mmCIF file of N, CA and C in Angstrom:
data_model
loop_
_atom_site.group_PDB
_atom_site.id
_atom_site.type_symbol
_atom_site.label_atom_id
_atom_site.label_comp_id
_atom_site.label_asym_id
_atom_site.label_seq_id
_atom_site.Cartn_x
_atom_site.Cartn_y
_atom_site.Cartn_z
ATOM 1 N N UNK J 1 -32.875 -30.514 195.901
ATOM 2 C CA UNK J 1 -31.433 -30.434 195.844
ATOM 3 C C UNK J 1 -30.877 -31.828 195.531
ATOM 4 N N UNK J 2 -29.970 -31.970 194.598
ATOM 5 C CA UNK J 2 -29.300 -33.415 194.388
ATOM 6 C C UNK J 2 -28.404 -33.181 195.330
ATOM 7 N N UNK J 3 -28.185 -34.908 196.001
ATOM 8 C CA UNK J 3 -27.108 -34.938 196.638
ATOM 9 C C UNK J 3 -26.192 -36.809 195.862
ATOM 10 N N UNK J 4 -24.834 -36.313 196.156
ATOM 11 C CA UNK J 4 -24.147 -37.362 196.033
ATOM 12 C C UNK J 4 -24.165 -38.400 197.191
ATOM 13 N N UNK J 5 -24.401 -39.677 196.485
ATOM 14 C CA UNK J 5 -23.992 -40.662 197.798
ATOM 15 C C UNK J 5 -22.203 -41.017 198.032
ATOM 16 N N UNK J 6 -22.152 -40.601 198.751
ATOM 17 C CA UNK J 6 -21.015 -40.441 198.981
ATOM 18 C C UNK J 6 -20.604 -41.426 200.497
ATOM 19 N N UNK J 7 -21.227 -42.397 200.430
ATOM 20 C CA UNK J 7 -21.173 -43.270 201.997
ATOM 21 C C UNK J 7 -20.021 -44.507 201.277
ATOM 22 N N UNK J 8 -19.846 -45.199 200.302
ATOM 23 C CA UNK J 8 -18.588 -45.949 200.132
ATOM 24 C C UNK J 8 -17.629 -45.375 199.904
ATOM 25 N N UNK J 9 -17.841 -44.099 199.601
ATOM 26 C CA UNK J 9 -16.299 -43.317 199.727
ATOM 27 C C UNK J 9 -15.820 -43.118 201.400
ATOM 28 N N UNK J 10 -16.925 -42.868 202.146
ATOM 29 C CA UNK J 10 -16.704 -42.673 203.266
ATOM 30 C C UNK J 10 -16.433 -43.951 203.947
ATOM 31 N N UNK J 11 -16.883 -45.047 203.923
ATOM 32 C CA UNK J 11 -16.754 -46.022 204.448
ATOM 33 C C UNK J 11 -15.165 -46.403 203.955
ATOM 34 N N UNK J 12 -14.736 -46.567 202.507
ATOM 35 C CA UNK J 12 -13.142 -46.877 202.361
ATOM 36 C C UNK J 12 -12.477 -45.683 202.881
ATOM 37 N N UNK J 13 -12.810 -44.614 202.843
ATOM 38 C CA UNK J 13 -11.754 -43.266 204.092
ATOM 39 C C UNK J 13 -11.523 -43.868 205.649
ATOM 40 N N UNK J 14 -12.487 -44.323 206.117
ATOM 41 C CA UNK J 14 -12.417 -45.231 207.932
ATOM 42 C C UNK J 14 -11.456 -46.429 207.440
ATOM 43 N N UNK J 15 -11.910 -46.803 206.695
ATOM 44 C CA UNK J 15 -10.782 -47.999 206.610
ATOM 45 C C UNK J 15 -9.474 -47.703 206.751
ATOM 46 N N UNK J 16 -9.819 -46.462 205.305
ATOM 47 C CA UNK J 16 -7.674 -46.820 205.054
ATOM 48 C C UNK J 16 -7.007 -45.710 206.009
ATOM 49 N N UNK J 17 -8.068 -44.813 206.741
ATOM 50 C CA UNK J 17 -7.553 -43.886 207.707
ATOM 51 C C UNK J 17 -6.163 -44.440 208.804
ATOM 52 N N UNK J 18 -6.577 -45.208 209.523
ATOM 53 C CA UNK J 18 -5.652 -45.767 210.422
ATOM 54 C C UNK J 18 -4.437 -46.856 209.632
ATOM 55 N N UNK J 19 -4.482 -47.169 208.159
ATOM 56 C CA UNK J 19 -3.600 -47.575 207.725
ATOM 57 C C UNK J 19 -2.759 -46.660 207.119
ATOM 58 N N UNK J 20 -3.319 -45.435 206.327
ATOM 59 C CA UNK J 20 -2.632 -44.087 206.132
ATOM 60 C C UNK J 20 -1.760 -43.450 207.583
ATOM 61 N N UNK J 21 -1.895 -43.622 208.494
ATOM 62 C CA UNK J 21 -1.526 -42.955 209.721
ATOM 63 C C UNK J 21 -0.070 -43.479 210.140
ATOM 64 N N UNK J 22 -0.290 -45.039 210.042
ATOM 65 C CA UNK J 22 0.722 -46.241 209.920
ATOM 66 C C UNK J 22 1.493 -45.730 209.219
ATOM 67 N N UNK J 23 1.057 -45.953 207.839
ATOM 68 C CA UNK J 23 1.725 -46.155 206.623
ATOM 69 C C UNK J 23 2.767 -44.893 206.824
ATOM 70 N N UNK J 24 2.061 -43.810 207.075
ATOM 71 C CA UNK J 24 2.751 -41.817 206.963
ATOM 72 C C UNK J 24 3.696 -42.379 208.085
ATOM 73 N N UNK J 25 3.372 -42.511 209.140
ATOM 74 C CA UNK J 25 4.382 -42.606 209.974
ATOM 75 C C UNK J 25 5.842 -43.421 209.882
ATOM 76 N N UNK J 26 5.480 -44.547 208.686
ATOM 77 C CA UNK J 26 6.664 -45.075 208.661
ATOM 78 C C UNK J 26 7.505 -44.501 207.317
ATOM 79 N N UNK J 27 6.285 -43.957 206.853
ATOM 80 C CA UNK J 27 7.260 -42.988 205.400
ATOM 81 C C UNK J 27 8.418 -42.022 206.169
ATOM 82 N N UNK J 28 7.749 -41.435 207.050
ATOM 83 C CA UNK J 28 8.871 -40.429 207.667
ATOM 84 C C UNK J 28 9.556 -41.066 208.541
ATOM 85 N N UNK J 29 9.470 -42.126 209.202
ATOM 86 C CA UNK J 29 11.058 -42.217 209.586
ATOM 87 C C UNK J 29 11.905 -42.764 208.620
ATOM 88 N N UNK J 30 11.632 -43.659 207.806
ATOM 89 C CA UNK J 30 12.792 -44.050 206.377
ATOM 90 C C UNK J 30 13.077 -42.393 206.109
ATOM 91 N N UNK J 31 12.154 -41.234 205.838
ATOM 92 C CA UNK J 31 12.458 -39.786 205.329
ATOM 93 C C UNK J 31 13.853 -39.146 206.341
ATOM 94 N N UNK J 32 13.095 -39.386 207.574
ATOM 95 C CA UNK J 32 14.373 -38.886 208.305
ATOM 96 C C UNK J 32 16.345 -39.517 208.377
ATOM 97 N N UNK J 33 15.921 -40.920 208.179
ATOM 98 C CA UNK J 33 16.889 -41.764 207.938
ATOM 99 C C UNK J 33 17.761 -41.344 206.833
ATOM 100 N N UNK J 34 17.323 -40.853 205.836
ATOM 101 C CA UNK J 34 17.469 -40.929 204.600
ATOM 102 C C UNK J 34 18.418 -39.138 204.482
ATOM 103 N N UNK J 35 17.471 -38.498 205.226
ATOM 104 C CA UNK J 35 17.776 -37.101 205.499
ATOM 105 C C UNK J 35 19.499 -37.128 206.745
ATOM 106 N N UNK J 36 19.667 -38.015 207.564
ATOM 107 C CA UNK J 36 20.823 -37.771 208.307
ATOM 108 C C UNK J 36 21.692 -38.576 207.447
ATOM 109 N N UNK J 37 21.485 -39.703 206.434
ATOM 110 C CA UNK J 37 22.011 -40.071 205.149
ATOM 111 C C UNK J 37 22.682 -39.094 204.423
ATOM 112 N N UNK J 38 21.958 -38.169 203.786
ATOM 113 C CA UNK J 38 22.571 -37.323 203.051
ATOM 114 C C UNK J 38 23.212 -35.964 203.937
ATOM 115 N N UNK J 39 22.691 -35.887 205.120
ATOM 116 C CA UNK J 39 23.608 -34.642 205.936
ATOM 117 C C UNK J 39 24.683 -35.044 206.071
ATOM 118 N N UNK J 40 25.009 -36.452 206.718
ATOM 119 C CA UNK J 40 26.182 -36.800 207.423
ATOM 120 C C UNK J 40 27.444 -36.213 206.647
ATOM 121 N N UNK J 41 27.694 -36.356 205.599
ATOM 122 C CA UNK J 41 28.950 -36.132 204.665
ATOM 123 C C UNK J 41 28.829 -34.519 204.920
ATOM 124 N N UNK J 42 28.358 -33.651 204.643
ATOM 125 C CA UNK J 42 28.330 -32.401 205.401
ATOM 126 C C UNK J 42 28.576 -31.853 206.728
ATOM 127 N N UNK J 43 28.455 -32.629 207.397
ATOM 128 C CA UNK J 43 28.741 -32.271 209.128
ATOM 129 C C UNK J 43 30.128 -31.522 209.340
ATOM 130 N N UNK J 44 30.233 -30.703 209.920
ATOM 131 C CA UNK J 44 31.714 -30.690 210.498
ATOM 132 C C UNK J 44 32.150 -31.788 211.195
ATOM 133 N N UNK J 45 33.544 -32.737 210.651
ATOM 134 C CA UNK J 45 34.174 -33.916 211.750
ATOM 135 C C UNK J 45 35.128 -33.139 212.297
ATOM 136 N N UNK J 46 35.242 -33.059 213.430
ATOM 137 C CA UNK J 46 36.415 -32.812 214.525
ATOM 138 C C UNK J 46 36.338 -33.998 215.619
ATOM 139 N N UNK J 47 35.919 -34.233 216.806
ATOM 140 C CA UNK J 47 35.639 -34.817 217.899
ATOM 141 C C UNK J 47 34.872 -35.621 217.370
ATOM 142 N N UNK J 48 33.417 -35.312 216.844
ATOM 143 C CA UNK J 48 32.564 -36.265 216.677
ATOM 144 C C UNK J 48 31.850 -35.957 217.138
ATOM 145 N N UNK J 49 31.218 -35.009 218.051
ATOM 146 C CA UNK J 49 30.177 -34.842 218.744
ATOM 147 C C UNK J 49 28.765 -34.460 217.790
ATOM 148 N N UNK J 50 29.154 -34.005 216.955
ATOM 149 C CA UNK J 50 27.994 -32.719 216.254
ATOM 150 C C UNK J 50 27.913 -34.502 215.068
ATOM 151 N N UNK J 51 28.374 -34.997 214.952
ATOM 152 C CA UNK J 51 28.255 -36.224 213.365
ATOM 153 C C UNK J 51 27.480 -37.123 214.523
ATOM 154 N N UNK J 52 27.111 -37.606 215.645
ATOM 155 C CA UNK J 52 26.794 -38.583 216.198
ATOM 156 C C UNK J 52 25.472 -37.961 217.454
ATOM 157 N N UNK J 53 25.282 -36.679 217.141
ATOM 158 C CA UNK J 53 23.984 -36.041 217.734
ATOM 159 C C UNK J 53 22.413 -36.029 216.875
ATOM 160 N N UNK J 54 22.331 -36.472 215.458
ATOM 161 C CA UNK J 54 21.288 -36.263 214.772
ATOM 162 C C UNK J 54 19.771 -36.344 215.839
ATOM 163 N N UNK J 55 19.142 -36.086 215.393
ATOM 164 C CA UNK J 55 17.322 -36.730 216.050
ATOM 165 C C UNK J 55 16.478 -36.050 215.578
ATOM 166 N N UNK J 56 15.538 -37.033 215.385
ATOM 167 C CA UNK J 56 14.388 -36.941 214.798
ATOM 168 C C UNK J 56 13.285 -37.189 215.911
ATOM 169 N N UNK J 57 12.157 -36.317 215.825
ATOM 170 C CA UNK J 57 11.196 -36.598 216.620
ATOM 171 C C UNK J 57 9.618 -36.481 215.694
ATOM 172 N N UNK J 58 8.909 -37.305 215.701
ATOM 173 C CA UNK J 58 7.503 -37.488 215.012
ATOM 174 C C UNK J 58 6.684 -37.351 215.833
ATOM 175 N N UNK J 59 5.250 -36.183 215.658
ATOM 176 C CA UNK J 59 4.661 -36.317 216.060
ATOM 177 C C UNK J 59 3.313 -36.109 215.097
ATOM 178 N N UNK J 60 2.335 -36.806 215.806
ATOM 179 C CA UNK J 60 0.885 -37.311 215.125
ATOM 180 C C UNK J 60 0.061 -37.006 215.817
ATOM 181 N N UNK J 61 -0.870 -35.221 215.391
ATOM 182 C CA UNK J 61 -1.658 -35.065 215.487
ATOM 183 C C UNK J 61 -2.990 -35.020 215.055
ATOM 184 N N UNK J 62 -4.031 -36.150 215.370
ATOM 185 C CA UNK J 62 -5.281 -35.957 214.552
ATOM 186 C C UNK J 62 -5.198 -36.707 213.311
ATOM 187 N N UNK J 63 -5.290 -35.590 212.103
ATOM 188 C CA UNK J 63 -4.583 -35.929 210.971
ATOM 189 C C UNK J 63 -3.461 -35.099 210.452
ATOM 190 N N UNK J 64 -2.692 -34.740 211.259
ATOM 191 C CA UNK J 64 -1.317 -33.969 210.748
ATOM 192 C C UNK J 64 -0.270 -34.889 211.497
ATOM 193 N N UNK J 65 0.604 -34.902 210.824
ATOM 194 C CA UNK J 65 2.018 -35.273 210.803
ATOM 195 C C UNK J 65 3.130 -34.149 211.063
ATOM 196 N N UNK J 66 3.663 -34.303 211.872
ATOM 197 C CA UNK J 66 4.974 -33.435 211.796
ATOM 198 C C UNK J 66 6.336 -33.910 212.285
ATOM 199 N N UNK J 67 7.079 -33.500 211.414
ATOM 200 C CA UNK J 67 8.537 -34.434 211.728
ATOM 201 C C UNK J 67 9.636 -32.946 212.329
ATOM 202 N N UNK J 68 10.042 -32.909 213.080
ATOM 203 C CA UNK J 68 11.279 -32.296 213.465
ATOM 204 C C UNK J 68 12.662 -33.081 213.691
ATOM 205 N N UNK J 69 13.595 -32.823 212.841
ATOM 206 C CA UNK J 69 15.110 -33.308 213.079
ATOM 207 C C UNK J 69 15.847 -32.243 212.839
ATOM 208 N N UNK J 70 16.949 -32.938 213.286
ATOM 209 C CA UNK J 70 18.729 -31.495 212.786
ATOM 210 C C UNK J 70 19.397 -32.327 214.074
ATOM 211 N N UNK J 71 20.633 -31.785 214.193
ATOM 212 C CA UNK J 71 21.466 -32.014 215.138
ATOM 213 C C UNK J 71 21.525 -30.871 216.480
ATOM 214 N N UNK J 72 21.832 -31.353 217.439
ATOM 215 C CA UNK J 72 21.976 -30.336 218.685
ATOM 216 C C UNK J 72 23.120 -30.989 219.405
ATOM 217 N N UNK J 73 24.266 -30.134 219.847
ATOM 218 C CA UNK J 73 25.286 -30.050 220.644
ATOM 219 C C UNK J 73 25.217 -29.179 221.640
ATOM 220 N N UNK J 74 25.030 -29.133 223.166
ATOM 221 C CA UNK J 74 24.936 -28.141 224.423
ATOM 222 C C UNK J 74 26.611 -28.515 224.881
ATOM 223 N N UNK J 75 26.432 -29.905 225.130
ATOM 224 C CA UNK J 75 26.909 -30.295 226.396
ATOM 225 C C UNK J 75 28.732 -31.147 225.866
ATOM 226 N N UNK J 76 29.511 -30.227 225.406
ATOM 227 C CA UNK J 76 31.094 -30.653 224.932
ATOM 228 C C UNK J 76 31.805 -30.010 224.992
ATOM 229 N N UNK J 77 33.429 -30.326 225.295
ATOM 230 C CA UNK J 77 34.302 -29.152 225.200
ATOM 231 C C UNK J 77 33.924 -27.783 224.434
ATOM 232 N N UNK J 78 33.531 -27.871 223.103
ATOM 233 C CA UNK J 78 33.965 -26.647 222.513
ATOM 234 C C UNK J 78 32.852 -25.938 222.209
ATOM 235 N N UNK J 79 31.698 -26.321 222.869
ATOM 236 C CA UNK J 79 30.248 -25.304 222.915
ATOM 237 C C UNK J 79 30.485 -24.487 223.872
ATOM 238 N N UNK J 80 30.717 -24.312 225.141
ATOM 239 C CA UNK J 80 31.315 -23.004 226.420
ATOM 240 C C UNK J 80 29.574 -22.773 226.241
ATOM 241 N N UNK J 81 28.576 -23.367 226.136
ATOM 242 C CA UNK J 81 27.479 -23.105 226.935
ATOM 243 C C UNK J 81 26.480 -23.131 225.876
ATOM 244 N N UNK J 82 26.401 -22.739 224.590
ATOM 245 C CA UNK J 82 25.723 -22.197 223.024
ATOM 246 C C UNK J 82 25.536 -23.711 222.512
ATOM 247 N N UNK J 83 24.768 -23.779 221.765
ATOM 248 C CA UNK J 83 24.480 -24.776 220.768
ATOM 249 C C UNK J 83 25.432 -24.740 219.542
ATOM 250 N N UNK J 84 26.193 -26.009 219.733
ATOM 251 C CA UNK J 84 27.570 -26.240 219.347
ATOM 252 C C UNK J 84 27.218 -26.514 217.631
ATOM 253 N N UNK J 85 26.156 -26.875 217.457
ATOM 254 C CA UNK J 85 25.426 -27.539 216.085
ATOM 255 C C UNK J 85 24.688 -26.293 215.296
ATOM 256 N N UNK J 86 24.680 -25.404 215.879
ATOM 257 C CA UNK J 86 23.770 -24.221 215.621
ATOM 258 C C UNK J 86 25.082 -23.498 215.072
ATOM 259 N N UNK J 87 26.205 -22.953 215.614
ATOM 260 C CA UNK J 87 27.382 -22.188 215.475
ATOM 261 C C UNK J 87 27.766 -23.071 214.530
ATOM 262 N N UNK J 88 28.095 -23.811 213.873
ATOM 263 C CA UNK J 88 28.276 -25.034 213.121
ATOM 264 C C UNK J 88 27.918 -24.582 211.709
ATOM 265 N N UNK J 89 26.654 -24.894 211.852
ATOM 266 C CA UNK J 89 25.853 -24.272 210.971
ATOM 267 C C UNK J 89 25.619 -23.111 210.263
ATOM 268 N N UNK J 90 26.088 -21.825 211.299
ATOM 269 C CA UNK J 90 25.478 -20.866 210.570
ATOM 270 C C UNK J 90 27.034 -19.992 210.247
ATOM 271 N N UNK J 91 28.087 -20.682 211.027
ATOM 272 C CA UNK J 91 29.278 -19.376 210.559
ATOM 273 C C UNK J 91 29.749 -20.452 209.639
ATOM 274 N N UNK J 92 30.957 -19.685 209.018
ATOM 275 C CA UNK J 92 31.131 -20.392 207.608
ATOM 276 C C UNK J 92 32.813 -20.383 207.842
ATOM 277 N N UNK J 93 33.272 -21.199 208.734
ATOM 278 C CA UNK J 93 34.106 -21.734 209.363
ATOM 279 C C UNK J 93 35.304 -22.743 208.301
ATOM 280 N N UNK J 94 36.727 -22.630 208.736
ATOM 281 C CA UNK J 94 37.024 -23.352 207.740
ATOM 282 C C UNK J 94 37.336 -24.814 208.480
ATOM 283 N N UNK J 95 36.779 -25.969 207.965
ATOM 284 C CA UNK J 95 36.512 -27.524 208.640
ATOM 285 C C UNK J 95 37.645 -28.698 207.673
ATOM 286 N N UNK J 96 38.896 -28.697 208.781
ATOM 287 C CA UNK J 96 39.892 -28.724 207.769
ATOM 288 C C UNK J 96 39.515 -30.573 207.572
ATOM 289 N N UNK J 97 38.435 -31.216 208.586
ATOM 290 C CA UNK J 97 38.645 -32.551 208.382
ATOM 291 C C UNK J 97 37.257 -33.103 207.616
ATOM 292 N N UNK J 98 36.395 -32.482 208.018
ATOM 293 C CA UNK J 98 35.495 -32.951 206.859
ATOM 294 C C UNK J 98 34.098 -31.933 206.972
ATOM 295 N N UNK J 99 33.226 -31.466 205.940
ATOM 296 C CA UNK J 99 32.159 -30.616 206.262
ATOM 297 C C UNK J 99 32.232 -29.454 205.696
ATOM 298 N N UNK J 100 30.820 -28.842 206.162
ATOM 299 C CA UNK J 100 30.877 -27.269 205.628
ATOM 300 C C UNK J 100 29.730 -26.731 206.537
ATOM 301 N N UNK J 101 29.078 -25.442 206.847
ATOM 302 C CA UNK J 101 28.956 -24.781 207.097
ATOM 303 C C UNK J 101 27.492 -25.183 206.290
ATOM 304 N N UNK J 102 26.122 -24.717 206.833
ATOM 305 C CA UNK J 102 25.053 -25.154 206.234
ATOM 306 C C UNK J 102 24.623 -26.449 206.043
ATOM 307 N N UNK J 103 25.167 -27.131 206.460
ATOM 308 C CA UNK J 103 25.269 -28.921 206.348
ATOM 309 C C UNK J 103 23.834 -29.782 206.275
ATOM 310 N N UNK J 104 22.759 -28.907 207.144
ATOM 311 C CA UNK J 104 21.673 -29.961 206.979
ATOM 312 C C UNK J 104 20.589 -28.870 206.032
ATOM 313 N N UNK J 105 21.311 -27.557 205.716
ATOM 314 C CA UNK J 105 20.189 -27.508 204.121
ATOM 315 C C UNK J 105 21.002 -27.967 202.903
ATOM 316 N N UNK J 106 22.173 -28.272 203.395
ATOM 317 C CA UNK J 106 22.673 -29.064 201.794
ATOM 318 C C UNK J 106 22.052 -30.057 201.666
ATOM 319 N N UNK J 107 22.193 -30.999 202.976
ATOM 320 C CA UNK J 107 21.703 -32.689 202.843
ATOM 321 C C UNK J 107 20.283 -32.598 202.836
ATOM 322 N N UNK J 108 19.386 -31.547 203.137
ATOM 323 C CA UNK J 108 17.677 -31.779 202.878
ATOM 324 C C UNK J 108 17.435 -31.185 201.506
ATOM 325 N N UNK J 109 18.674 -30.320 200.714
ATOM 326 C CA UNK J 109 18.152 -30.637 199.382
ATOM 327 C C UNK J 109 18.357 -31.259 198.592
ATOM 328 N N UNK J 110 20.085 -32.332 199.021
ATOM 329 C CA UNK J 110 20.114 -33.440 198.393
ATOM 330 C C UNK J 110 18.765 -34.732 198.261
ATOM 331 N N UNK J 111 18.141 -34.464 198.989
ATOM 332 C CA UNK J 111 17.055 -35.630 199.691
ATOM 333 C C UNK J 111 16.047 -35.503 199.126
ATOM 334 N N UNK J 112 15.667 -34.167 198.765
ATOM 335 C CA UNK J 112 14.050 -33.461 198.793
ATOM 336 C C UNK J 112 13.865 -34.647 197.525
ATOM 337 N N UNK J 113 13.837 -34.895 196.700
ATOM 338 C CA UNK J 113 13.198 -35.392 195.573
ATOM 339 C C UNK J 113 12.945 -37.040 196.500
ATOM 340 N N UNK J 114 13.511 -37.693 196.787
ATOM 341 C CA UNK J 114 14.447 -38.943 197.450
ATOM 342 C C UNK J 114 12.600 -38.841 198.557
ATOM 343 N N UNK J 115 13.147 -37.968 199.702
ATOM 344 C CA UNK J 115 11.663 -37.841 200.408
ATOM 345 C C UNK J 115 10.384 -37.915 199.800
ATOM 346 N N UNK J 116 9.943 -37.123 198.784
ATOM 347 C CA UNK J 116 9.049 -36.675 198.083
ATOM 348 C C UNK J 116 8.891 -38.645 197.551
ATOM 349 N N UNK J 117 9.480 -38.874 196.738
ATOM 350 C CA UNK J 117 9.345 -40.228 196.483
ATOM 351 C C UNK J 117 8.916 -41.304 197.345
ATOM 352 N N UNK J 118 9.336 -41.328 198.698
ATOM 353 C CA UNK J 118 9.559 -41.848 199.947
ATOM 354 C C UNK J 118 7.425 -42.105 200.586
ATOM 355 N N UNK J 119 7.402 -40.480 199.873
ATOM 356 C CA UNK J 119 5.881 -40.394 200.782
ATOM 357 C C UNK J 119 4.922 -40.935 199.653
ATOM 358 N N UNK J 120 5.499 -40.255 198.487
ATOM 359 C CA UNK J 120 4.203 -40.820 197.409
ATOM 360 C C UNK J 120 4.060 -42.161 197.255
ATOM 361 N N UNK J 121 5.295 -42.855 196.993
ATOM 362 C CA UNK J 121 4.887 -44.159 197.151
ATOM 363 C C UNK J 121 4.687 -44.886 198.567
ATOM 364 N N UNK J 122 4.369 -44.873 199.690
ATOM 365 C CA UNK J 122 3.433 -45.167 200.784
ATOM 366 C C UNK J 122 2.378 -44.367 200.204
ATOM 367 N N UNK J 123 1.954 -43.579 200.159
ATOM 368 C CA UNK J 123 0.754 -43.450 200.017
ATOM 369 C C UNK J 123 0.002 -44.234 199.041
ATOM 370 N N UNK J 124 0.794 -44.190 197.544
ATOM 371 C CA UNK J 124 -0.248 -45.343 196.490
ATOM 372 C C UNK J 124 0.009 -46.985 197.044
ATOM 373 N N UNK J 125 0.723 -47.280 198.071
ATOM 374 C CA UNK J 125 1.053 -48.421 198.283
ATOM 375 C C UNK J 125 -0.361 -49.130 198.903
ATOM 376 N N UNK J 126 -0.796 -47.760 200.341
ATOM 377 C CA UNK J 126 -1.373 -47.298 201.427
ATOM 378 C C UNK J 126 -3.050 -47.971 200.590
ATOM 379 N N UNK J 127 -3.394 -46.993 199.556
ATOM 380 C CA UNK J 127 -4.554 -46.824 199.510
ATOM 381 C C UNK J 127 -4.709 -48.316 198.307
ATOM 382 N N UNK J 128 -3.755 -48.653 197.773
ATOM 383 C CA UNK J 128 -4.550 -50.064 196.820
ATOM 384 C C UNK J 128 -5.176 -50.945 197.465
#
């Protein structure tokens, strides 16, 4: 049976492993940054509560990455108990001071190309 030597490929994978991990991790928070960037102008403004709640949370498993963000409102006058950012979002409300209704899939498809860019270049940055 032929086999490939395949041990300096493996040996530069250990290397750039823990610099890829780095590297991913800091692609996505500029990604997330970038992502409450382009939501913000979408938000409903009234009070302020729902424009000044964003978060992002990263987590790093193994070798997976996963990013969760959006906004969450519980705890303000005009939630009465419901997720104030959620109702926000999904009724199509008229927002006489600034915003719309759908706000963070407008601003994640303003972004998507913007992100996409964000990761590819860390990564060719990552591995030269």
């Amino acid at each position: 049976m032929y086999r490939v030597d395949d041990s300096q490929f493996q040996s530069w994978a250990k290397k750039v492993e823990l610099k890829l991990k780095t590297g991913f991790f800091d692609a996505l928070i500029e990604a997330g940054l970038l992502i409450k960037t382009k939501t913000t102008p979408y938000v409903p403004l009234d009070k302020g509560y729902l424009e000044e709640s964003y978060e992002q949370i990263i987590y790093t498993l193994t070798n997976l990455f996963k990013m969760e963000f959006g906004y969450s409102v519980q705890n303000n006058p005009w939630s009465r108990g419901y997720d104030y950012s959620w109702i926000q979002h999904e009724k199509a409300f008229q927002h006489p001071k600034r915003g719309t209704w759908k706000y963070l899939e407008k601003g994640i498809t303003s972004a998507e190309t913007e992100v996409y860019n964000i990761i590819e270049e860390e990564f060719y940055r990552i591995i030269e």
